[in-house]
Coordinates of C-alpha atoms in Angstrom, one line a residue:
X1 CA -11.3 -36.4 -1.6
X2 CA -15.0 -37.6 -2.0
X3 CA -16.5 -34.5 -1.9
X4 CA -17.9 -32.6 -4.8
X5 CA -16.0 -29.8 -5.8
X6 CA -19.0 -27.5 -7.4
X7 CA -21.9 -25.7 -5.6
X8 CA -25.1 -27.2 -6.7
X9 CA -23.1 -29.1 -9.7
X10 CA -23.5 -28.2 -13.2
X11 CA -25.2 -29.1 -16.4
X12 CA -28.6 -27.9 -15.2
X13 CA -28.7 -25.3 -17.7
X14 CA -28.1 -24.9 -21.7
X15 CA -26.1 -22.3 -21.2
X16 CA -23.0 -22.0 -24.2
X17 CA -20.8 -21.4 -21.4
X18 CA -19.6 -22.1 -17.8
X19 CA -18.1 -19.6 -15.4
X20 CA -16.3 -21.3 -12.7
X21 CA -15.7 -19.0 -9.4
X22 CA -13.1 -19.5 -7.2
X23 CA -13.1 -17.5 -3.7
X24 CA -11.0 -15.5 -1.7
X25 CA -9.3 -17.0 1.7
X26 CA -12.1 -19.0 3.7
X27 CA -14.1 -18.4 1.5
X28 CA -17.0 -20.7 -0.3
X29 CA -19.7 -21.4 -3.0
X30 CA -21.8 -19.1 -1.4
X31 CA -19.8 -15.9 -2.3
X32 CA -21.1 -16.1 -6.1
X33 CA -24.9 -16.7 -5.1
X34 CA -25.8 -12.9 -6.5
X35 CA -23.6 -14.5 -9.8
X36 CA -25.8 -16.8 -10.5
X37 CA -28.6 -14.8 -9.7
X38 CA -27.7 -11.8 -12.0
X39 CA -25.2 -12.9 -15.0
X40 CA -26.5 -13.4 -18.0
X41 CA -28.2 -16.5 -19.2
X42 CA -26.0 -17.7 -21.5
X43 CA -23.9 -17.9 -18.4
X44 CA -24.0 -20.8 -15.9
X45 CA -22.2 -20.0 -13.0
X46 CA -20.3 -22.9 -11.2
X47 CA -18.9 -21.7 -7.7
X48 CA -15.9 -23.9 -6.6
X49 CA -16.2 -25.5 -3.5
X50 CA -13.0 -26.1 -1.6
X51 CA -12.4 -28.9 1.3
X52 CA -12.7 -27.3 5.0
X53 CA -15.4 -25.4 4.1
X54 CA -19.5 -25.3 3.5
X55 CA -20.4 -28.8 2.2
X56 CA -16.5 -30.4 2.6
X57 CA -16.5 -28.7 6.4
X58 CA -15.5 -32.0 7.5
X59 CA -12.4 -33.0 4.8
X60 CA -8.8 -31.5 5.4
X61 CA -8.2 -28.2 3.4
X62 CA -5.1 -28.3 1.4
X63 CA -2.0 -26.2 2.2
X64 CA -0.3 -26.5 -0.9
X65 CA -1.1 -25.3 -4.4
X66 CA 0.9 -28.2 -5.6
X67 CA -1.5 -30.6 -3.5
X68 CA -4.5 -28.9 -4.6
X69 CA -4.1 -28.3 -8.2
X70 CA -4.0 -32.1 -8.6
X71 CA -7.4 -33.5 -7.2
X72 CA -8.9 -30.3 -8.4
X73 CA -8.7 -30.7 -12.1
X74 CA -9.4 -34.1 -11.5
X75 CA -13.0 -33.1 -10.1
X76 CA -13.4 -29.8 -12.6
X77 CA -12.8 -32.6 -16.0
X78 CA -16.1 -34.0 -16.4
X79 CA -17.8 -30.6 -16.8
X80 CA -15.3 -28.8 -19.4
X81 CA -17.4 -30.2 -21.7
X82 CA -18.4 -26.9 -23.2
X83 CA -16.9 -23.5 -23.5
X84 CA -15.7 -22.3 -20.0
X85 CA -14.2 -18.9 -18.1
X86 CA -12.3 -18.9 -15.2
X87 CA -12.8 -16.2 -12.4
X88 CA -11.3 -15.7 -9.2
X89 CA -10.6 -13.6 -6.2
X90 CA -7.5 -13.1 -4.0
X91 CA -6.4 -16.3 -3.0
X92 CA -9.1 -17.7 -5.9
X93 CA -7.0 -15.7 -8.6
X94 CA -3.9 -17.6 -8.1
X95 CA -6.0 -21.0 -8.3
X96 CA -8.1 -20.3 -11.4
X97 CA -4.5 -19.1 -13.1
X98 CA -3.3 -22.2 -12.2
X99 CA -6.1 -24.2 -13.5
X100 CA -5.7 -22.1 -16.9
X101 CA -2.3 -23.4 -17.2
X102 CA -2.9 -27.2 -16.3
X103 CA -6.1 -26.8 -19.2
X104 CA -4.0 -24.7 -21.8
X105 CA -2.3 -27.4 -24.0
X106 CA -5.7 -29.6 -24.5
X107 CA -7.6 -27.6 -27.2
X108 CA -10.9 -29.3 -26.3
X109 CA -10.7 -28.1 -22.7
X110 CA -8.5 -24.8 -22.9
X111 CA -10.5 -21.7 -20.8
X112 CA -11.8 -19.1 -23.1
X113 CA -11.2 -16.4 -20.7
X114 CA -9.4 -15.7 -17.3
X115 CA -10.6 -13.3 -14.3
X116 CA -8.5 -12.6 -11.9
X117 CA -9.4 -10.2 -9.1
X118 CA -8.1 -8.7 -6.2
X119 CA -4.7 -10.3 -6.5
X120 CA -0.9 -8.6 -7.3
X121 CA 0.2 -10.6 -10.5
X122 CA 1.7 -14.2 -9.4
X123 CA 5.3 -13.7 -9.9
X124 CA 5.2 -10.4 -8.0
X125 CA 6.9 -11.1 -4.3
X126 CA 3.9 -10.2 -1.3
X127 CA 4.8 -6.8 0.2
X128 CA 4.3 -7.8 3.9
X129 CA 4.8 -10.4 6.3
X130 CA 3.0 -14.0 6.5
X131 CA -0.4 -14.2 8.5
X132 CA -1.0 -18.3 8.3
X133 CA 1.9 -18.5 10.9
X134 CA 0.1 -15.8 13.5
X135 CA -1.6 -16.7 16.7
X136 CA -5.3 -17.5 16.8
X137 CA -6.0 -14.0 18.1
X138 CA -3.8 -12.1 15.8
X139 CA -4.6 -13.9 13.3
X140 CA -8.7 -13.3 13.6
X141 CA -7.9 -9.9 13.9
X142 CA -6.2 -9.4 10.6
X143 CA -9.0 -11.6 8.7
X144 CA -11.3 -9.0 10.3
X145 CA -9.4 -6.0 8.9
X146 CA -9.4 -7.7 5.5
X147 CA -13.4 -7.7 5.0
X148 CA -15.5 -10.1 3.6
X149 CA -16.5 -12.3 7.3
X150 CA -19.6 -10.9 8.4
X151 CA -18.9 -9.0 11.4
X152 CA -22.2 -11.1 13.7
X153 CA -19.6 -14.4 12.5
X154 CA -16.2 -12.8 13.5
X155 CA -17.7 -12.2 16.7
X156 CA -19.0 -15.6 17.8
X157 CA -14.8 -16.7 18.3
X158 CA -16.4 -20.5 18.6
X159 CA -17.5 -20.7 15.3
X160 CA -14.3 -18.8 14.1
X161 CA -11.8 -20.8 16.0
X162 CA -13.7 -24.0 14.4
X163 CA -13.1 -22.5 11.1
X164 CA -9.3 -21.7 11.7
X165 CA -7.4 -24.7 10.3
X166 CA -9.2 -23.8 6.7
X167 CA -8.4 -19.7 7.1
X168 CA -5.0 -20.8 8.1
X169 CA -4.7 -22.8 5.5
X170 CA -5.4 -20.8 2.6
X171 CA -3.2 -18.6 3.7
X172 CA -0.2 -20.7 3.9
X173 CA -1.4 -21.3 0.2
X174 CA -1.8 -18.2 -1.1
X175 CA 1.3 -17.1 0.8
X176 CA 3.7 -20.0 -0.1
X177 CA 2.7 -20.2 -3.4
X178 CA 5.3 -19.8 -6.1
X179 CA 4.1 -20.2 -9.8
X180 CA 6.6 -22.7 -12.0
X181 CA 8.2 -21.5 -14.8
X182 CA 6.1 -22.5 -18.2
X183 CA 4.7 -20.9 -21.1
X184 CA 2.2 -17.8 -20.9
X185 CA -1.5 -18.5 -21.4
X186 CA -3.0 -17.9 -24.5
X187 CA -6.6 -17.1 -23.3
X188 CA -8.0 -13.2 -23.0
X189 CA -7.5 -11.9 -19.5
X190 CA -9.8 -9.4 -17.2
X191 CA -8.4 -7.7 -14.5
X192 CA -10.7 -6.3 -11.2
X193 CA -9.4 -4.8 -7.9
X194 CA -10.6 -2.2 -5.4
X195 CA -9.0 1.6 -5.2
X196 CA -8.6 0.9 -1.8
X197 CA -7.3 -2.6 -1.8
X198 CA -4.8 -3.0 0.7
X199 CA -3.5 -6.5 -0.7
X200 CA -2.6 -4.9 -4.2
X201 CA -2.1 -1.6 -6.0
X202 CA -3.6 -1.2 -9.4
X203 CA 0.0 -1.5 -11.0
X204 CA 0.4 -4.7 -9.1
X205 CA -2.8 -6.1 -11.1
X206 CA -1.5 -4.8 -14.4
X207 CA 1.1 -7.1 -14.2
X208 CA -1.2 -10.2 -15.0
X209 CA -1.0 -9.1 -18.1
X210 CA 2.7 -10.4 -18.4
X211 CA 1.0 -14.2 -17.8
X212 CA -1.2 -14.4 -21.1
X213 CA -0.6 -13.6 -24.7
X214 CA -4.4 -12.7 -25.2
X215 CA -5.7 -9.7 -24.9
X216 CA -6.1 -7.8 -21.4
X217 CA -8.4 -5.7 -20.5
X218 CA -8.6 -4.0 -16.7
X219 CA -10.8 -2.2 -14.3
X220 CA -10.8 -0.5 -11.3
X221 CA -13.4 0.4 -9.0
X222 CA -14.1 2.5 -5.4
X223 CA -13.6 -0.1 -2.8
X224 CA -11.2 -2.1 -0.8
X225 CA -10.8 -6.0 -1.2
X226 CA -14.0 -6.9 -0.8
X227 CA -15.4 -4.3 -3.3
X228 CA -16.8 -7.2 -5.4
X229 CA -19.2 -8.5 -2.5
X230 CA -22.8 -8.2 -3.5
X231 CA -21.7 -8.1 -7.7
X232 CA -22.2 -3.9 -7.4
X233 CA -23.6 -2.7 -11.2
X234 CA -20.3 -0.9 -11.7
X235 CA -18.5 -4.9 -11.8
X236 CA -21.6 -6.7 -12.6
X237 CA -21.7 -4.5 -16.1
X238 CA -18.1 -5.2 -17.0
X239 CA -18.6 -8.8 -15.9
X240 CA -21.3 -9.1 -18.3
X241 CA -19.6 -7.0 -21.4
X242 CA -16.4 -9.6 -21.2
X243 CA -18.6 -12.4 -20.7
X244 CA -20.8 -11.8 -23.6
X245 CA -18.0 -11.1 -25.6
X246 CA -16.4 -14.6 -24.6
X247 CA -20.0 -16.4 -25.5
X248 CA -20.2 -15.0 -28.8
X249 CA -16.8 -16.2 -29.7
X250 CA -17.2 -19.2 -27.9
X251 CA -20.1 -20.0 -30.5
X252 CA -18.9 -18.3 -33.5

């Protein structure tokens, strides 16, 4: 994997801490551009960009957390050089957990917090059938009932059927993936999802906080899965109160 796995990179700010933002399903960098836009300062966000999509269009996406996990803390090392929070959505939630438990152990490059949105906790079993396995048409459909595809892109089916192996893939990741047994995080841990959230139930998010020993703290708001698109104020002042709270520890 040659490509690089951050939108725009990092280090171009002073900020006292990085957020790094992982996606939902086929999703990219480009999610978190009102992030960067309206987080604080002190905050640099750092969108992770995943092969098969945006920038890496061309490279294989992976299919497995297991093969993922791997090459991506490889690429994410050289920039937990300062403090750092984790946040991701759906699918993205799974991966930045995962990230938090390869980083625990190392004091100098442990996460300070984890966000985890949109997802049922990761030892909870999915309450309905696979979609990676699905044919094309079926499977288009249900990414359209889902959200978060622009409805002018879900209808050009060329450009959608050229983005299919990378859909398809992360869900075969997200629905295949099985977290190891190991010790809990010790990090502080938010909680997001949507009122209307077909994917989990507000119970279903509690749950996360079985994974940390840290505090955690949890919000819901009016919306489905994509209730997060756009950073409404509701999300982008809770986003804000954790965050600050995580700089001024982070500095302390």
């Amino acid at each position: 994997m040659t490509g690089t796995w951050l939108k725009n990179g990092s280090g171009g700010t002073d900020a006292p801490l990085r957020l790094f933002c992982f996606a939902h399903a086929g999703g990219g960098g480009g999610f978190f551009q009102p992030w960067r836009e309206k987080l604080l300062p002190e905050v640099e966000v750092c969108p992770v960009i995943l092969p098969g999509r945006e920038t890496r269009v061309a490279e294989p996406a992976f299919r497995s957390m297991a093969d993922l996990l791997g090459p991506l803390c490889t690429g994410l090392a050289p920039h937990l050089d300062r403090p750092y929070a984790l946040f991701g959505h759906s699918t993205g939630a799974a991966i930045a957990y995962e990230v938090a438990r390869r980083f625990q152990d190392d004091p100098a490059r442990a996460p300070r917090r984890l966000l985890v949105s949109g997802r049922r906790a990761p030892h909870l079993a999915a309450r309905r059938p696979p979609y990676a396995g699905l044919a094309d048409d079926d499977f288009l459909r249900v990414v359209a009932e889902l959200g978060g595809t622009p409805r002018e892109v879900m209808r050009q089916r060329d450009l959608m059927r050229m983005f299919l192996p990378a859909l398809r893939a992360d869900f075969h990741l997200n629905e295949t993936y099985r977290p190891l047994p190991g010790p809990r995080l010790t990090c502080p841990l938010s909680g997001f999802t949507g009122d209307h959230d077909p994917e989990v139930t507000p119970l279903e998010l509690r749950l996360w906080e079985t994974t940390s020993d840290g505090p955690f703290r949890m919000r819901v708001y009016e919306g489905d899965h994509f209730y997060l698109a756009g950073l409404p104020e509701p999300l982008h002042s809770d986003l804000r109160r954790d965050l600050s709270e995580t700089v001024r520890q982070s500095v302390s």
